[in-house]
Coordinates of N, CA and C in Angstrom, one line a residue:
M205 N -10.2 -13.8 8.0 CA -9.6 -12.8 7.0 C -7.6 -12.4 7.7
K206 N -6.6 -12.8 6.4 CA -5.9 -12.6 6.9 C -5.4 -10.4 7.4
K207 N -5.3 -10.4 8.5 CA -4.9 -8.5 9.1 C -3.6 -8.5 7.0
A208 N -3.3 -7.3 7.0 CA -2.6 -6.7 6.3 C -1.9 -5.1 7.2
K209 N -1.7 -4.6 6.8 CA -0.8 -2.9 7.0 C -0.6 -2.3 5.7
I210 N -1.6 -1.5 5.8 CA 0.1 -0.6 4.0 C -0.3 0.5 4.5
L211 N 1.1 1.2 3.7 CA 1.4 3.1 4.1 C 1.4 3.4 3.4
C212 N 0.7 3.7 2.6 CA 0.1 4.8 1.2 C -0.2 6.2 0.9
V213 N 2.0 6.2 -0.5 CA 2.1 7.5 0.2 C 2.2 8.1 -1.7
C214 N 1.7 10.0 -0.9 CA 0.9 10.0 -2.5 C 1.5 11.5 -2.1
G215 N 1.7 12.6 -2.9 CA 3.4 14.0 -3.4 C 2.2 14.7 -1.7
S216 N 1.1 15.3 -1.4 CA 0.6 15.6 -0.6 C 0.4 15.0 1.2
G217 N 0.2 14.1 0.4 CA -0.7 12.4 1.3 C -1.6 12.8 1.9
V218 N -3.0 13.6 1.5 CA -3.7 13.0 1.8 C -4.9 12.2 0.3
V219 N -5.3 13.3 -0.8 CA -6.3 12.9 -2.1 C -6.2 11.7 -2.5
S220 N -5.3 11.0 -3.0 CA -4.3 9.9 -3.9 C -4.1 9.0 -2.9
S221 N -4.3 9.1 -1.9 CA -3.4 7.9 -1.0 C -4.7 8.0 -0.7
S222 N -5.6 8.2 -0.2 CA -6.7 8.5 -0.1 C -7.9 6.9 -0.8
M223 N -7.4 7.4 -2.4 CA -8.4 6.9 -3.2 C -7.4 5.3 -3.8
I224 N -5.7 4.8 -3.4 CA -5.3 4.1 -3.1 C -5.2 2.6 -2.5
A225 N -6.5 3.7 -1.5 CA -6.5 3.1 -0.3 C -7.1 2.7 0.0
A226 N -8.2 3.1 -0.2 CA -9.3 2.5 -0.3 C -9.5 1.5 -1.6
K227 N -9.3 1.6 -2.0 CA -8.9 0.6 -4.2 C -8.0 -1.0 -3.6
L228 N -6.9 -0.3 -2.1 CA -6.5 -1.3 -2.4 C -7.1 -2.2 -1.0
K229 N -7.9 -1.4 -0.1 CA -8.5 -2.6 1.4 C -9.8 -2.9 0.2
E230 N -10.4 -2.6 -1.0 CA -11.7 -3.2 -0.7 C -11.0 -5.2 -2.0
K231 N -10.4 -4.2 -2.8 CA -9.8 -5.9 -3.9 C -8.5 -6.6 -2.8
L232 N -7.8 -6.3 -2.5 CA -7.5 -7.3 -1.0 C -8.4 -7.6 -0.5
K233 N -9.8 -7.4 0.4 CA -10.1 -8.0 1.1 C -11.6 -9.4 -0.1
E234 N -11.4 -8.4 -1.1 CA -11.8 -9.7 -2.5 C -10.9 -11.1 -2.6
R235 N -9.5 -10.9 -2.3 CA -8.9 -11.3 -2.2 C -8.1 -12.8 0.0
G236 N -9.0 -12.3 0.2 CA -9.0 -12.5 2.2 C -8.3 -11.8 2.9
Y237 N -8.5 -10.7 2.7 CA -7.1 -10.4 3.2 C -7.5 -9.1 4.7
D238 N -7.8 -8.1 5.6 CA -8.8 -7.5 6.1 C -7.6 -6.3 6.6
V239 N -7.3 -5.1 5.9 CA -6.2 -4.3 5.7 C -6.6 -2.9 6.7
D240 N -5.5 -2.7 7.3 CA -5.9 -1.5 7.4 C -4.2 -0.7 6.5
T241 N -4.8 0.4 7.0 CA -4.2 2.0 5.9 C -3.6 3.2 6.8
Y242 N -3.1 3.9 6.1 CA -2.6 4.4 6.3 C -1.8 5.2 5.3
E243 N -1.9 6.9 5.2 CA -1.4 7.7 3.8 C -1.4 8.7 4.3
T244 N 0.3 9.0 3.5 CA 1.7 10.4 4.3 C 1.8 10.5 2.4
S245 N 2.7 11.4 3.2 CA 4.0 11.6 2.0 C 5.0 11.1 2.0
P246 N 6.0 11.2 0.7 CA 6.7 10.5 0.4 C 7.6 12.0 2.0
P247 N 7.6 12.6 2.3 CA 9.0 13.2 3.5 C 8.3 12.9 5.4
S248 N 7.5 12.3 4.7 CA 7.0 12.3 5.8 C 6.8 10.1 6.6
V249 N 7.0 9.6 5.2 CA 7.3 8.7 5.0 C 8.0 7.6 6.8
E250 N 9.4 8.0 6.9 CA 10.0 8.0 8.3 C 8.9 7.7 9.2
T251 N 9.1 9.3 9.6 CA 7.7 9.7 11.2 C 6.3 8.3 10.4
A252 N 6.0 8.2 9.4 CA 4.8 7.4 9.7 C 5.6 5.6 10.3
L253 N 5.9 4.8 9.5 CA 6.9 3.9 10.1 C 7.3 3.6 10.9
S254 N 7.7 4.7 11.9 CA 7.6 4.9 13.9 C 6.4 4.7 14.1
T255 N 5.4 5.3 14.2 CA 4.0 5.1 13.8 C 3.8 3.1 15.3
G256 N 4.2 2.7 13.7 CA 4.1 0.6 14.2 C 4.6 0.3 13.2
T257 N 4.0 -1.6 12.5 CA 4.7 -2.4 11.8 C 4.0 -2.5 10.4
F258 N 4.0 -2.0 8.7 CA 3.9 -1.8 8.0 C 3.7 -3.1 6.9
D259 N 4.0 -3.8 6.0 CA 3.9 -4.5 5.7 C 4.1 -3.7 3.9
I260 N 3.3 -3.4 4.0 CA 3.8 -2.8 2.7 C 4.1 -1.2 2.3
I261 N 4.0 -0.9 1.2 CA 4.7 0.7 0.8 C 3.9 0.8 0.0
A262 N 2.8 1.0 -0.4 CA 2.0 1.2 -2.4 C 2.3 2.5 -2.7
C263 N 3.4 3.3 -3.1 CA 3.3 4.5 -3.9 C 3.0 5.1 -5.2
I264 N 3.0 5.7 -5.0 CA 1.8 7.3 -6.6 C 3.0 7.8 -6.5
S265 N 3.7 8.5 -5.7 CA 4.8 8.5 -5.4 C 6.5 8.8 -4.8
P266 N 8.2 8.4 -6.0 CA 8.6 8.1 -4.9 C 9.2 8.4 -3.9
V267 N 9.3 6.9 -2.9 CA 9.6 7.4 -2.0 C 11.6 7.1 -1.8
I268 N 12.0 8.1 -1.2 CA 13.4 6.8 -1.3 C 13.6 6.7 -0.4
G269 N 15.4 5.8 -0.3 CA 15.6 4.6 0.5 C 15.0 3.8 0.9
E270 N 15.3 2.9 2.0 CA 15.1 1.6 1.9 C 14.4 1.4 3.5
F271 N 13.6 1.9 4.4 CA 12.9 1.0 5.4 C 12.7 0.4 5.9
G272 N 13.8 -1.4 5.0 CA 12.9 -2.4 5.6 C 12.2 -2.8 5.6
V273 N 11.4 -2.2 4.5 CA 9.3 -3.2 4.2 C 9.5 -2.4 2.4
P274 N 9.3 -4.0 2.0 CA 8.9 -4.0 1.1 C 8.0 -2.8 -0.7
K275 N 8.0 -2.2 -1.0 CA 7.2 -1.2 -1.9 C 7.5 -1.7 -2.3
V276 N 5.9 -1.1 -3.3 CA 4.6 -1.7 -4.5 C 4.4 0.0 -5.2
N277 N 4.9 -0.1 -6.4 CA 4.3 0.9 -7.4 C 3.0 1.0 -7.8
A278 N 2.1 2.0 -7.2 CA 1.1 1.7 -7.5 C 0.4 2.7 -7.5
V279 N 0.9 2.7 -8.8 CA -0.1 3.8 -10.5 C -1.2 3.7 -10.7
G280 N -0.7 2.3 -11.0 CA -2.0 1.7 -11.4 C -3.5 1.6 -11.0
M281 N -3.5 1.5 -9.4 CA -4.7 1.5 -8.5 C -5.5 2.9 -8.9
L282 N -4.6 4.7 -9.3 CA -4.9 5.5 -9.1 C -5.6 5.4 -11.2
T283 N -4.8 5.4 -11.3 CA -4.9 5.2 -13.3 C -5.5 4.1 -13.6
G284 N -5.9 3.5 -13.2 CA -6.7 1.7 -13.3 C -6.3 0.5 -14.6
I285 N -5.0 1.7 -14.6 CA -4.1 0.2 -15.9 C -3.4 0.0 -14.7
S286 N -3.3 -1.9 -15.3 CA -2.5 -2.5 -14.2 C -2.7 -2.0 -13.2
E287 N -4.1 -2.5 -12.6 CA -4.9 -2.9 -11.2 C -4.3 -4.2 -11.0
D288 N -4.7 -5.4 -11.7 CA -4.7 -6.8 -11.2 C -2.7 -6.9 -11.3
Q289 N -1.7 -6.0 -11.4 CA -0.5 -5.8 -11.0 C -0.1 -5.9 -9.4
V290 N -1.1 -4.2 -9.4 CA -0.1 -3.7 -8.3 C -0.9 -4.7 -7.1
I291 N -2.2 -5.1 -6.6 CA -2.9 -6.4 -6.6 C -2.0 -7.4 -6.0
E292 N -1.1 -8.2 -7.5 CA -0.3 -9.4 -7.2 C 0.3 -8.9 -6.6
D293 N 1.3 -7.7 -7.3 CA 2.1 -7.4 -6.1 C 2.6 -7.4 -4.2
C294 N 1.2 -7.6 -4.7 CA 0.7 -6.9 -3.0 C 1.0 -8.5 -2.4
I295 N -0.5 -8.8 -2.7 CA -0.6 -11.0 -2.5 C 1.1 -11.4 -2.6
K296 N 2.2 -10.8 -3.6 CA 2.7 -11.6 -4.0 C 4.2 -11.2 -2.4
I297 N 4.2 -9.8 -1.5 CA 4.7 -9.4 -0.5 C 4.6 -10.1 0.5
L298 N 2.7 -10.6 0.6 CA 2.6 -10.4 2.0 C 2.2 -12.0 2.2
E299 N 1.8 -13.2 1.4 CA 2.4 -14.2 1.1 C 3.6 -15.2 1.1
A300 N 4.7 -14.3 1.4 CA 6.1 -14.6 1.7 C 6.2 -14.2 3.2
K301 N 5.5 -13.7 3.9 CA 5.3 -12.7 5.5 C 5.5 -13.9 6.4

């Protein structure tokens, strides 16, 4: 299995980001990825990124600024609408590494 590390970002850094983290782990596992996730809020993104290297920032709240890590709009993982597109976006980024 390939490894991936994803930073999941929601407004408070707790509930919604934990939900998308669980879904991303499950869906990407089906595609051959062992995913580690870390949940945070938008103001704490820079601090979280200082703790290690991430492959993707999966956002359901706006993350302002560029951090050298590709961002994916992960709202679809929360709403259930366009979940497959979110996964495809993640796969595309991971395969390009």
